[in-house]
Coordinates of C-alpha atoms and ligand atoms in Angstrom, one line a residue:
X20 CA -134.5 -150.4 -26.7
X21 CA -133.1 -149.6 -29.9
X22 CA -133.5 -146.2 -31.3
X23 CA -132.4 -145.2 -34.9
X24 CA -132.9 -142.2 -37.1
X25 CA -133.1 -142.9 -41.0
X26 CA -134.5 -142.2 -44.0
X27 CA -134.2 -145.2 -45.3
X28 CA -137.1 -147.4 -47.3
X29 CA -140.2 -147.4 -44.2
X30 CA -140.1 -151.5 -43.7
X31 CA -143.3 -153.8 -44.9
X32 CA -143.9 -155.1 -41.2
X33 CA -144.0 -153.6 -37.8
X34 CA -146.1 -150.5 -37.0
X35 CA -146.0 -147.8 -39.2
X36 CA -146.7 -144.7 -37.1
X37 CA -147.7 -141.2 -39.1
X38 CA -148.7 -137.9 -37.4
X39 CA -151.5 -136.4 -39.0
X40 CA -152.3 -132.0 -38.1
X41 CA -155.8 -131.0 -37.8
X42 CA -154.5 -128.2 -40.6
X43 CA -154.3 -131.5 -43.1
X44 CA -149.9 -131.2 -42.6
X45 CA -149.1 -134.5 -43.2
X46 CA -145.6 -136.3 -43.3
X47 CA -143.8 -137.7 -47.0
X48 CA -144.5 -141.2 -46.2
X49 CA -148.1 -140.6 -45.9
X50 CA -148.7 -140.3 -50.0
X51 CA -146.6 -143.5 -50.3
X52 CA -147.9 -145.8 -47.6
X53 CA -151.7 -144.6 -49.0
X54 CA -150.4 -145.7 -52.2
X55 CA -149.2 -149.3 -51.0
X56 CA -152.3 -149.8 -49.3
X57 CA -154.0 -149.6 -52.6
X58 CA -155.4 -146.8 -50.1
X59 CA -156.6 -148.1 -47.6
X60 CA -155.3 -145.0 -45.3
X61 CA -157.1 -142.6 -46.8
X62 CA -160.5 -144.8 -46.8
X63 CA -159.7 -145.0 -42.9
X64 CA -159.5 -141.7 -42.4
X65 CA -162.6 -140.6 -44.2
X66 CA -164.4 -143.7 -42.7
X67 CA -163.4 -143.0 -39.0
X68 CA -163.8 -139.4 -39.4
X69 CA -160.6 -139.1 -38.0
X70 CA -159.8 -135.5 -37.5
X71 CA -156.4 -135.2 -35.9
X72 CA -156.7 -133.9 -32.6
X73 CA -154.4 -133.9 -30.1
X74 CA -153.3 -137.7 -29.0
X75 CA -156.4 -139.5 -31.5
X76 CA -155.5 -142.6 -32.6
X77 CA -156.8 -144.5 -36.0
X78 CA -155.3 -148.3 -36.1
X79 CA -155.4 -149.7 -39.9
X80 CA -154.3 -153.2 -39.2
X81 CA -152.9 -155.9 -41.3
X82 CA -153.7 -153.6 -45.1
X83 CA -152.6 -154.8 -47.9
X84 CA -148.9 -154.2 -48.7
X85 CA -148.4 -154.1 -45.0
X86 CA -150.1 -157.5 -44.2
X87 CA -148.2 -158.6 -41.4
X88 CA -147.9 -154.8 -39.7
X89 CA -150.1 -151.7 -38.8
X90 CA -150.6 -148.1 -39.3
X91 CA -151.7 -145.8 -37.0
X92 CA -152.5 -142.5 -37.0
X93 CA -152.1 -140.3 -34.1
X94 CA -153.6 -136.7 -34.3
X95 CA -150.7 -134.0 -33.4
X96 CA -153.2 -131.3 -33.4
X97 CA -152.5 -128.0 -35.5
X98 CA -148.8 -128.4 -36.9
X99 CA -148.2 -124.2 -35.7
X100 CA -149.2 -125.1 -31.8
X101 CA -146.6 -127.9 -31.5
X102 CA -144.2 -127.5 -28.8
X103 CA -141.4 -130.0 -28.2
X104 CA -142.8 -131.4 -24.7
X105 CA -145.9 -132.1 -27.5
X106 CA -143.9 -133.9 -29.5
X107 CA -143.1 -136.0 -26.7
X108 CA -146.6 -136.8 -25.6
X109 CA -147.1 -137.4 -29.6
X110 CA -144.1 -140.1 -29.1
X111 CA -145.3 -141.9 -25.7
X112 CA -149.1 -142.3 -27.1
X113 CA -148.3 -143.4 -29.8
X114 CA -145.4 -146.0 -28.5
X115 CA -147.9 -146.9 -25.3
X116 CA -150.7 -148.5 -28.5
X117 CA -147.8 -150.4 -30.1
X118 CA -146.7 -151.9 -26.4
X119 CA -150.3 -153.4 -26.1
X120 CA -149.7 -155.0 -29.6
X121 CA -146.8 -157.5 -30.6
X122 CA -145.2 -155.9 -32.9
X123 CA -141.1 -155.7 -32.4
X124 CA -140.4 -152.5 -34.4
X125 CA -142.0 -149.0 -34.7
X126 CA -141.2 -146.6 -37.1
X127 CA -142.5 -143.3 -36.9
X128 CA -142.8 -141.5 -40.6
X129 CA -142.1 -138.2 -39.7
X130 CA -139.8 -136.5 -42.5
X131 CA -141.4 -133.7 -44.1
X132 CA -143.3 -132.8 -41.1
X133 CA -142.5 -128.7 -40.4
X134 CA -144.3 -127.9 -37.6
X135 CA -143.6 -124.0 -37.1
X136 CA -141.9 -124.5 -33.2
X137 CA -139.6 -126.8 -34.2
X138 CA -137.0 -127.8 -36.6
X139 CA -137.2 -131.0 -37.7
X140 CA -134.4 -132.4 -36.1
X141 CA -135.6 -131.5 -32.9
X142 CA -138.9 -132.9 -33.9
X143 CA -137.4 -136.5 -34.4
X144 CA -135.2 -135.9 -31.4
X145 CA -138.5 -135.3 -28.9
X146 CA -140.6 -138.0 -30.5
X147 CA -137.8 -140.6 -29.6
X148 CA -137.3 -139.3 -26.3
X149 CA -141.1 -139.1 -25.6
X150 CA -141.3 -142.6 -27.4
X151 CA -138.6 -144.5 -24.8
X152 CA -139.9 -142.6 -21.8
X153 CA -143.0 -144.6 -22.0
X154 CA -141.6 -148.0 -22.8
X155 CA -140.1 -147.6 -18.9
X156 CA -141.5 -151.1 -16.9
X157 CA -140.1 -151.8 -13.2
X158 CA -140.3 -155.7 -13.8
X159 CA -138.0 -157.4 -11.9
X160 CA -140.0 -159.3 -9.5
X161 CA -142.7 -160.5 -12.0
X162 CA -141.5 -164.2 -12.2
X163 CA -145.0 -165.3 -13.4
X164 CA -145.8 -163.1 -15.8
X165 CA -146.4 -165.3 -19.6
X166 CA -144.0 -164.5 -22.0
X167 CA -147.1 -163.1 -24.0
X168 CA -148.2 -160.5 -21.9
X169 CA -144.7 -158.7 -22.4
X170 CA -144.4 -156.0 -24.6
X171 CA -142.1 -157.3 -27.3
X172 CA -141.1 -154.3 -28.9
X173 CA -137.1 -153.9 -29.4
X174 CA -136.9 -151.1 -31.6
X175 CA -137.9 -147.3 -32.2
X176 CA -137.2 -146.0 -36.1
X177 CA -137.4 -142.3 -36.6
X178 CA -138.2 -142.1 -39.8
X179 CA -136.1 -138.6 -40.6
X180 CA -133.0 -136.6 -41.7
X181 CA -130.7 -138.3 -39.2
X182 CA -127.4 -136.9 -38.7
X183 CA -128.6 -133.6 -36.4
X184 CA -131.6 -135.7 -35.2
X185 CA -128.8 -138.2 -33.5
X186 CA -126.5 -135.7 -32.0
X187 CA -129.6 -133.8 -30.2
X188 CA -131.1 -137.2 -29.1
X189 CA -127.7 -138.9 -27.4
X190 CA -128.1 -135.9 -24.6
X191 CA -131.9 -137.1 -24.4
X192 CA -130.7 -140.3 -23.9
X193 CA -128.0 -139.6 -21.2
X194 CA -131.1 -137.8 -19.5
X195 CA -133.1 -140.8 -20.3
X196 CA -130.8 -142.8 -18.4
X197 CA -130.8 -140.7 -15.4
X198 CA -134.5 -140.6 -15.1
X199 CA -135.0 -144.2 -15.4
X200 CA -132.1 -144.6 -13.0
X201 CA -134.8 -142.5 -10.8
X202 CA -137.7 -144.8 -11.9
X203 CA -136.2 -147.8 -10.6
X204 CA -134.9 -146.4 -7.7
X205 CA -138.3 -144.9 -6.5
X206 CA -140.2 -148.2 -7.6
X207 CA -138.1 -150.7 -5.5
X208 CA -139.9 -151.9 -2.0
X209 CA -137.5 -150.7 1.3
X210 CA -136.5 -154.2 2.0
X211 CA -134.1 -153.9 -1.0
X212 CA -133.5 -150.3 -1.3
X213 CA -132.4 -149.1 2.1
X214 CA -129.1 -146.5 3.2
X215 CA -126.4 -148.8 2.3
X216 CA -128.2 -150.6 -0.8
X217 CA -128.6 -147.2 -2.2
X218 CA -125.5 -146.4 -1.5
X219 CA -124.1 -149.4 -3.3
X220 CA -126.4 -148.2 -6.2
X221 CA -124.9 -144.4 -6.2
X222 CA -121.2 -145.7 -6.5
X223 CA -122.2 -147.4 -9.8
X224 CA -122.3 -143.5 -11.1
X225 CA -118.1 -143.7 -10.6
X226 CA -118.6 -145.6 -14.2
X227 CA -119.8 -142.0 -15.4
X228 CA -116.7 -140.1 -14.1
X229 CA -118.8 -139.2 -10.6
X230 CA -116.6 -139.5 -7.4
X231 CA -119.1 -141.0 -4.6
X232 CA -118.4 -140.9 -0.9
X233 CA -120.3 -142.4 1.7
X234 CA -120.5 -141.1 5.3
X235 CA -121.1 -144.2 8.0
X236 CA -122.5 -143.8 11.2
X237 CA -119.3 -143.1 13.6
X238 CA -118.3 -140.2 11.0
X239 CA -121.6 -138.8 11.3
X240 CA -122.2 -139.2 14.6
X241 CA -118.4 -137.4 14.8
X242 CA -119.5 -134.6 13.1
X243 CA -122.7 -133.7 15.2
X244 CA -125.4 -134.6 13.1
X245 CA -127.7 -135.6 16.1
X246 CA -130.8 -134.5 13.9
X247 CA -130.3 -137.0 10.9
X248 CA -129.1 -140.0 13.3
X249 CA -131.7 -139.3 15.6
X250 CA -134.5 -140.1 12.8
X251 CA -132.6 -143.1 11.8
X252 CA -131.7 -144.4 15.7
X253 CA -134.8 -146.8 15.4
X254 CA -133.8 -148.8 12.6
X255 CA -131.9 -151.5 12.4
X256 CA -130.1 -150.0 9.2
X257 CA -127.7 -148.0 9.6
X258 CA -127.9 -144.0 8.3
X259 CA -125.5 -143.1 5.5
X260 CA -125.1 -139.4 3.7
X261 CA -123.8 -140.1 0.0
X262 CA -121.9 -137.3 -1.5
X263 CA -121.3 -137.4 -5.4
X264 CA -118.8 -135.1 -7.0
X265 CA -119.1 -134.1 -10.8
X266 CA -116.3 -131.6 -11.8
X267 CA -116.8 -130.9 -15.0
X268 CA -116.7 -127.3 -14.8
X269 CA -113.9 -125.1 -14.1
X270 CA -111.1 -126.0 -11.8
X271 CA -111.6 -124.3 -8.5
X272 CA -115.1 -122.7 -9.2
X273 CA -117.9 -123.2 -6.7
X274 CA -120.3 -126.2 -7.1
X275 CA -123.7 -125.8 -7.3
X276 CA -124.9 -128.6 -4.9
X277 CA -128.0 -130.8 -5.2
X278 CA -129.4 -132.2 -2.0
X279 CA -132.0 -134.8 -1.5
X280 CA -134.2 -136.2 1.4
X281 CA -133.6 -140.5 1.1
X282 CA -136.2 -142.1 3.8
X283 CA -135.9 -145.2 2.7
X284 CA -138.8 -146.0 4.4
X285 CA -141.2 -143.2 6.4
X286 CA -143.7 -145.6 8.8
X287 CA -143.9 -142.0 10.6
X288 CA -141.8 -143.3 14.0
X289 CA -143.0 -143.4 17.4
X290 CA -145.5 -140.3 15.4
X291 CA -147.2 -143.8 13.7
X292 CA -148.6 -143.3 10.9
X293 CA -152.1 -144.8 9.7
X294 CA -152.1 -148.6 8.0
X295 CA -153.4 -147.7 5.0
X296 CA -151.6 -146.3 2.4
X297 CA -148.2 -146.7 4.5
X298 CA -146.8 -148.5 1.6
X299 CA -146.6 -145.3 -0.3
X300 CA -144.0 -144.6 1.8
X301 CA -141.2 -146.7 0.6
X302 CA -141.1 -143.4 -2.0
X303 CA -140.3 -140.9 1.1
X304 CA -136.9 -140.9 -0.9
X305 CA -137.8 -139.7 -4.4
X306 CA -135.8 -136.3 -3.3
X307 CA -132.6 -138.8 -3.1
X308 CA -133.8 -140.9 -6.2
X309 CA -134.2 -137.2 -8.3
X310 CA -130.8 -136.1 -7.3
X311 CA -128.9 -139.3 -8.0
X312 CA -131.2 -139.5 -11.7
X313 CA -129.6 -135.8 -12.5
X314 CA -126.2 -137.0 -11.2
X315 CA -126.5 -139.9 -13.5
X316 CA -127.6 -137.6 -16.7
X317 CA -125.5 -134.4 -15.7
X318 CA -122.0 -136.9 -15.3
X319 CA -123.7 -139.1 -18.4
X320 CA -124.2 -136.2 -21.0
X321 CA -120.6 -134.7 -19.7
X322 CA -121.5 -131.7 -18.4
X323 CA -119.3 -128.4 -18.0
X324 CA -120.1 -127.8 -14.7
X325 CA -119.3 -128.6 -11.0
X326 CA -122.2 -130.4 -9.8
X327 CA -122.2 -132.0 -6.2
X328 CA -124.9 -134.6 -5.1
X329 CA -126.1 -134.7 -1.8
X330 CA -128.7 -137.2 -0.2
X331 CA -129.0 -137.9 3.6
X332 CA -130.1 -141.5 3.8
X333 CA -132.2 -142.9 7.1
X334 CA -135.3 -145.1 7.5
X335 CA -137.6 -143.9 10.0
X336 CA -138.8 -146.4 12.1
X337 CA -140.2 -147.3 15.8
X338 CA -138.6 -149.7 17.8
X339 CA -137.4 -149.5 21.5
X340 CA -134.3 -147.1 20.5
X341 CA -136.4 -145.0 18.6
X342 CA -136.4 -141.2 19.0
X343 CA -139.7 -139.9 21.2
X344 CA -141.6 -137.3 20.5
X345 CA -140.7 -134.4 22.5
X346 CA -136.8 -135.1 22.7
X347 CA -134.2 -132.7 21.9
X348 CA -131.7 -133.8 19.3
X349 CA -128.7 -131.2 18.4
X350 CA -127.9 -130.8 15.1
X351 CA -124.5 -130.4 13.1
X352 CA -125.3 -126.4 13.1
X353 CA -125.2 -126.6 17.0
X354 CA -128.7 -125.1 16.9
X355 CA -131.0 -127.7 19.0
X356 CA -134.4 -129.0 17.7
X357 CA -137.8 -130.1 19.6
X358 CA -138.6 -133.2 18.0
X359 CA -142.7 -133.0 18.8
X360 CA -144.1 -135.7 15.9
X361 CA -141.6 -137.7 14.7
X362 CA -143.2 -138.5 11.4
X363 CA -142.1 -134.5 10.6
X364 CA -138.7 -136.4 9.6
X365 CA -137.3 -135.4 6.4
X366 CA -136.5 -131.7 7.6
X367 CA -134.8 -133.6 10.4
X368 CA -132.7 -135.1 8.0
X369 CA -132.1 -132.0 5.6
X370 CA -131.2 -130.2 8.3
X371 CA -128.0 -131.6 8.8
X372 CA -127.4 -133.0 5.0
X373 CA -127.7 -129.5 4.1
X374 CA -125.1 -127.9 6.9
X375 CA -123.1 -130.5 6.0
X376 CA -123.0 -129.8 2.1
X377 CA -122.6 -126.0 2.8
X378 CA -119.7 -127.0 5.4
X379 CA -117.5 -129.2 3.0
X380 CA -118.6 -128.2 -0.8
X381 CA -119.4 -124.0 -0.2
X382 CA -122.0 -123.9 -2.8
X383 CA -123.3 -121.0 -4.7
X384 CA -126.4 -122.3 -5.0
X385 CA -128.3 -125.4 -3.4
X386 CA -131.6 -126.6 -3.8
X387 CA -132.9 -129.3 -2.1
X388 CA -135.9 -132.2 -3.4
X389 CA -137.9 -133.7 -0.4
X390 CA -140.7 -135.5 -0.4
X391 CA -141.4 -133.6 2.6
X392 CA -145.1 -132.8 3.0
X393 CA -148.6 -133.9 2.5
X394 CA -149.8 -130.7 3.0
X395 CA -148.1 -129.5 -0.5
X396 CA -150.2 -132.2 -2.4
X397 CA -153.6 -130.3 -0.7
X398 CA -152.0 -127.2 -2.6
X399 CA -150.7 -128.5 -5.5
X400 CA -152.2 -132.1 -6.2
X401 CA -150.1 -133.5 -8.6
X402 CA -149.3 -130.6 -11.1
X403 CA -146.8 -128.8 -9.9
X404 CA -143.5 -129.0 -7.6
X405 CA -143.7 -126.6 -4.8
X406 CA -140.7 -124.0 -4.8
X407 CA -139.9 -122.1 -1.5
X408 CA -136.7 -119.9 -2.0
X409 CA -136.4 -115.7 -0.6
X410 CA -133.9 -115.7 -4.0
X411 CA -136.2 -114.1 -6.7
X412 CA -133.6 -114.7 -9.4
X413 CA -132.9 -118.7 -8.8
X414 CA -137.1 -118.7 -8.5
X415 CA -137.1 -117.8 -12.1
X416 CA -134.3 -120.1 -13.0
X417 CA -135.7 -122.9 -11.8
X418 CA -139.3 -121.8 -12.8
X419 CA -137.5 -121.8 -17.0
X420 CA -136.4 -125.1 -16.3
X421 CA -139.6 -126.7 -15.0
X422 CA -141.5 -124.8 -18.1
X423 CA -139.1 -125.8 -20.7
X424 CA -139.0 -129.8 -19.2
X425 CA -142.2 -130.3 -18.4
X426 CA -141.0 -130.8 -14.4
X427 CA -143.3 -128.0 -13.3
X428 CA -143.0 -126.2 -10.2
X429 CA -145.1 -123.1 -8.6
X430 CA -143.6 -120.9 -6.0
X431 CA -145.1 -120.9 -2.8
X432 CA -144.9 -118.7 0.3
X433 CA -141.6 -118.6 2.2
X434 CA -141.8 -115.9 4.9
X435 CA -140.7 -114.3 8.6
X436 CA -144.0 -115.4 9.6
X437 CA -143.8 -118.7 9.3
X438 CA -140.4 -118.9 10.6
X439 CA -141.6 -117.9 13.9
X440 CA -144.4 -120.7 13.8
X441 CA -141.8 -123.5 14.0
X442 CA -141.1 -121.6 17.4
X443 CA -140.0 -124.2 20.4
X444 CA -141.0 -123.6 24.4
X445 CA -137.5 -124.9 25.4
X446 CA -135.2 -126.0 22.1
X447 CA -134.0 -123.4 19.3
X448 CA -136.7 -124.5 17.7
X449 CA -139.6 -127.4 16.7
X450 CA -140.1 -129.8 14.1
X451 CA -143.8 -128.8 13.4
X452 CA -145.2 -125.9 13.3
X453 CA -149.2 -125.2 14.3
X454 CA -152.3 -125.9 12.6
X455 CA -151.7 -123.9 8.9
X456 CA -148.9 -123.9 5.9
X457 CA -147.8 -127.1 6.6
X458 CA -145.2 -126.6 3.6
X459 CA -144.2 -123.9 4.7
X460 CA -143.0 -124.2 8.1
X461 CA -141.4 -127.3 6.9
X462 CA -139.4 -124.8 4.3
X463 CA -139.0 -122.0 7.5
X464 CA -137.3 -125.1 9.5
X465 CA -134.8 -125.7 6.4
X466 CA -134.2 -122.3 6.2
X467 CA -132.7 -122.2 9.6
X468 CA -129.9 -124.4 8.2
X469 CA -128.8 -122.1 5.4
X470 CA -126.2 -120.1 5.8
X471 CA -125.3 -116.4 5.0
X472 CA -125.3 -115.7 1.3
X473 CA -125.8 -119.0 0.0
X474 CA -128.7 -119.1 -2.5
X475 CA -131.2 -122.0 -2.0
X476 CA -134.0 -123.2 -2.7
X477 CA -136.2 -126.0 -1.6
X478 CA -139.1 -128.1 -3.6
X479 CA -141.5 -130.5 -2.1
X480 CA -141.9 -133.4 -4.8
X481 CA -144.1 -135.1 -2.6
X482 CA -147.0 -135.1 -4.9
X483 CA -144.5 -135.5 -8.3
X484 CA -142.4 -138.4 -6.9
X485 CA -144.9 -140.9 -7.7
X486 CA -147.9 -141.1 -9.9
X487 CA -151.1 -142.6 -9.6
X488 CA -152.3 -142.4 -13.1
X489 CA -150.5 -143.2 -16.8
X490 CA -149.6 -139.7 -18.3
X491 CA -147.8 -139.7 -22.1
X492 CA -144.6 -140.1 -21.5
X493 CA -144.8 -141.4 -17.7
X494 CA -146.0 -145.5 -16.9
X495 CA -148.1 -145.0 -13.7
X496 CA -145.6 -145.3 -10.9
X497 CA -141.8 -143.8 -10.5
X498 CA -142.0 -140.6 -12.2
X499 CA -138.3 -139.6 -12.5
X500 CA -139.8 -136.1 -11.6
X501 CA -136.8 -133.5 -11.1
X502 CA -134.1 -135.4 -13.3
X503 CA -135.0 -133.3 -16.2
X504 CA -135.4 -130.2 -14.2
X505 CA -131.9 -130.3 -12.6
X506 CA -130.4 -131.0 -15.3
X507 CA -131.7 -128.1 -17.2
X508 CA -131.7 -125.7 -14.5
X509 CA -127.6 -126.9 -14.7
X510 CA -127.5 -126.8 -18.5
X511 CA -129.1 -123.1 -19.1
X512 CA -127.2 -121.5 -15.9
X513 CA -123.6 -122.9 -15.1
X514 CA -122.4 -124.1 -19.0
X515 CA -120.6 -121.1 -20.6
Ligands
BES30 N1 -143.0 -138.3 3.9 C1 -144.0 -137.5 4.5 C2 -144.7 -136.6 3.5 C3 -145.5 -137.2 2.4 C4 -146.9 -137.5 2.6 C5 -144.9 -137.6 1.3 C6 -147.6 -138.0 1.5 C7 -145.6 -138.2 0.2 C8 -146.9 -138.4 0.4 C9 -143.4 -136.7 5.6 O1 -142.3 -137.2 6.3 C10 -144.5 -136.5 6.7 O2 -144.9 -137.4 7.3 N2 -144.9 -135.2 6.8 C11 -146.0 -135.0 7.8 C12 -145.6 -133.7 8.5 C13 -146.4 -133.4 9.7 C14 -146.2 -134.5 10.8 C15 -146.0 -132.0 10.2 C16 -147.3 -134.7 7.0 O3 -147.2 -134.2 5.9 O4 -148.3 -135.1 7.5
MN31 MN1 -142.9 -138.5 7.9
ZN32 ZN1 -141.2 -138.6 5.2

């Protein structure tokens, strides 16, 4: 997708988008393009009734002086209210009508626009962004689909003062890459996206300046992580940790390390999960997917900061090597683990992808993305991450970051308690705790593998990885959920 910012003459053709305020704010273009429609805008608007709110749309196709395009009118709601996330929604609504059209080029007619939260470079910058979120389509295997039913569109205008708007949107677009790099890698089935496919997929970051290493079985199995390889043992793919490396910070400082749970795919183990819905589980690594997406946009965008990538890749599957529930696997901390339900996995995995990135990287701070529970989607549905973390200060860091992206997250409880749920008769501890705070246990196990002074945090995605529904900026599907949190969390706390 193209995507320009101009203030050159709005073209006859295409579709001509223009914001409209409930307050009657309306952008330059709006006098004009009335005025070559021998106004047929203004007789639309008074027609329709159209008033403006939030994400309305009016469609004025074909009018005279724009025969072979279309306006439309999306409400942006009172010009004093809009945020930039808004402007974004603005963007993806209005881009999603013109997909379901033919039209090959939107412009969106926004100069002279001052909404009172944002400047109006910013403004432009949010609407492209928003705008190119939503043309996102995972594709690849329609080989049927008639050339017809594909949206045609090639080309995003931002009609707008255009040198600022530019500069502010290439760092969108960087992070635009990284959450569609996310996208796809969430959306592809687990015959094609399995440890050493994904791995393939991470070194393609060493384009972006990222150093990737892969851990294979022997070296793994060297090192002790009995917990990890123990998940993957009944698979005939082999288990592989990825590590990527983005030093863009100071020579010698300590990383902040980003660690992701990759099932590949979760069937539950010998711990069998139910038939339906199983499929869902080929996004049990949208943890991984998130943390490769930031890698992508924090390496992409050239960040100044030491960033390390971490994702523990395994698919969990039952065969006659499998692990059984109730075996004791030892993990890479030495501490020993009750496997009782073998579907209780990704903390399995974690445990030892995060001793492992504490052993080799000594981070500052680490916070881990695992799509690790139902339980959190009974708490949560599918608004908010959850965020488990005894650090009061990175709970507010990370809490700014999911506010000001949109990637929200609500703490949730992390305490002595429910470390002593997770309990085991005859093992250090258990892979499940009892009936209650599913999410949390899960958290209490991950906790056990943090060491001394090292300030974590974990967030179950497993209700943001994937979406059921269209939202503004999001196609139904991959969400690229975290990229933009990450890298913000990154942005506002370890640049300068
Ligand atoms: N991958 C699942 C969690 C999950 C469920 C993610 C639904 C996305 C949507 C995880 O490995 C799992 O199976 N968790 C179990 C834990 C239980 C056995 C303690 C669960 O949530 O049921
Ligand atoms: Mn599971
Ligand atoms: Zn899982």
């Amino acid at each position: 997708m193209q995507i320009t910012f101009s203030t050159a003459a709005l073209p006859k053709s295409g579709a001509v988008i223009i914001p409209l305020f409930e307050d009657g704010k309306k952008p330059k273009a709006y006098a004009d393009i009335d005025a070559a429609t021998d106004g047929a805008i203004e007789r639309a608007v008074k027609a329709a009734e159209f008033k403006a709110k939030k994400g309305a749309i009016l469609e004025i196709v074909a009018p005279a002086g724009i025969a072979n395009g279309r306006v439309i009118l999306i409400g942006a709601g009172t010009s004093k209210d809009l945020s930039a996330l808004d402007a974004e929604a603005l963007g993806g609504s209005a881009i999603n009508r013109v997909l379901s059209t033919r039209e090959k080029i939107a412009v969106f007619a926004v100069a002279g626009i001052t909404p009172k939260k944002l400047d109006a470079a910013q403004l432009a910058a949010r609407i492209a962004h928003g705008a190119r979120m939503k043309t996102y389509r995972f594709d690849k295997y329609r080989t049927k689909e008639e050339k017809t039913e594909k949206p045609v569109l090639a080309k995003i205008a931002i009609h707008s003062a255009t040198t600022k708007a530019k500069t502010i949107y290439e760092t969108f677009d960087k992070i635009g890459d990284g959450i569609f790099l996310t996208r796809d890698l969430v959306s592809e089935p687990a015959n094609v996206l399995y440890p050493a496919s994904f791995a393939k997929r991470c070194n393609e970051l060493v384009k972006l300046g990222v150093k990737v290493k892969v851990l294979s079985d022997p070296e793994m199995k060297k090192l002790g992580m009995g917990a990890l390889l123990g998940v993957g043992q009944g698979s005939v793919r082999d288990s592989k940790i990825v590590a990527m490396e983005w030093l863009g910070g100071k020579k010698g400082e300590a990383p902040v390390a980003l660690v992701g749970k990759g099932v590949t795919f979760d069937t539950g183990g010998i711990s069998l999960k139910p038939g339906p819905g199983m499929g869902d589980m080929k996004w049990d690594m949208g943890g991984a997917g998130a943390v490769t997406g930031a890698m992508a946009a924090i390496a992409g965008r050239n960040a100044k900061a030491n960033v390390i990538g971490v994702i523990g890749l395994v698919e969990n599957m039952p065969d006659g090597n499998a692990q059984r529930p109730g075996d004791v696997v030892k993990s890479m901390s030495g501490q020993t683990i009750e496997v009782l339900n073998t579907d209780a996995e990704g903390r399995l995995v974690l445990a030892d992808a995060l001793w492992w990135t504490q052993e080799t990287y000594k981070p500052k701070a680490m916070i881990d993305l695992a799509t690790l529970t139902g339980a959190i989607i009974v708490s949560l549905a599918h608004e908010f991450g959850g965020m488990f973390t005894k650090d009061d200060k990175l709970a507010k860091q990370l809490a700014a970051a999911g506010e000001a992206t949109g990637d929200l997250l609500w703490r949730m409880p992390l305490t002595k308690n429910h470390d002593e749920m997770i309990k085991s008769d005859i093992a250090d501890m258990q892979n499940i705790g009892g009936k209650g705070a599913g999410s949390s246990t899960a958290a209490a196990f991950l906790g056990r593998f943090i060491k001394e002074g090292v300030s974590w945090a974990h967030l179950d995605i497993a209700g943001m990885a994937w979406n059921e529904k269209d939202k503004p900026t999001i196609p139904k599907g991959g969400s690229g959920y975290g990229v933009r949190l990450l890298d913000e969390y990154v942005r506002a706390n370890y640049e300068g």
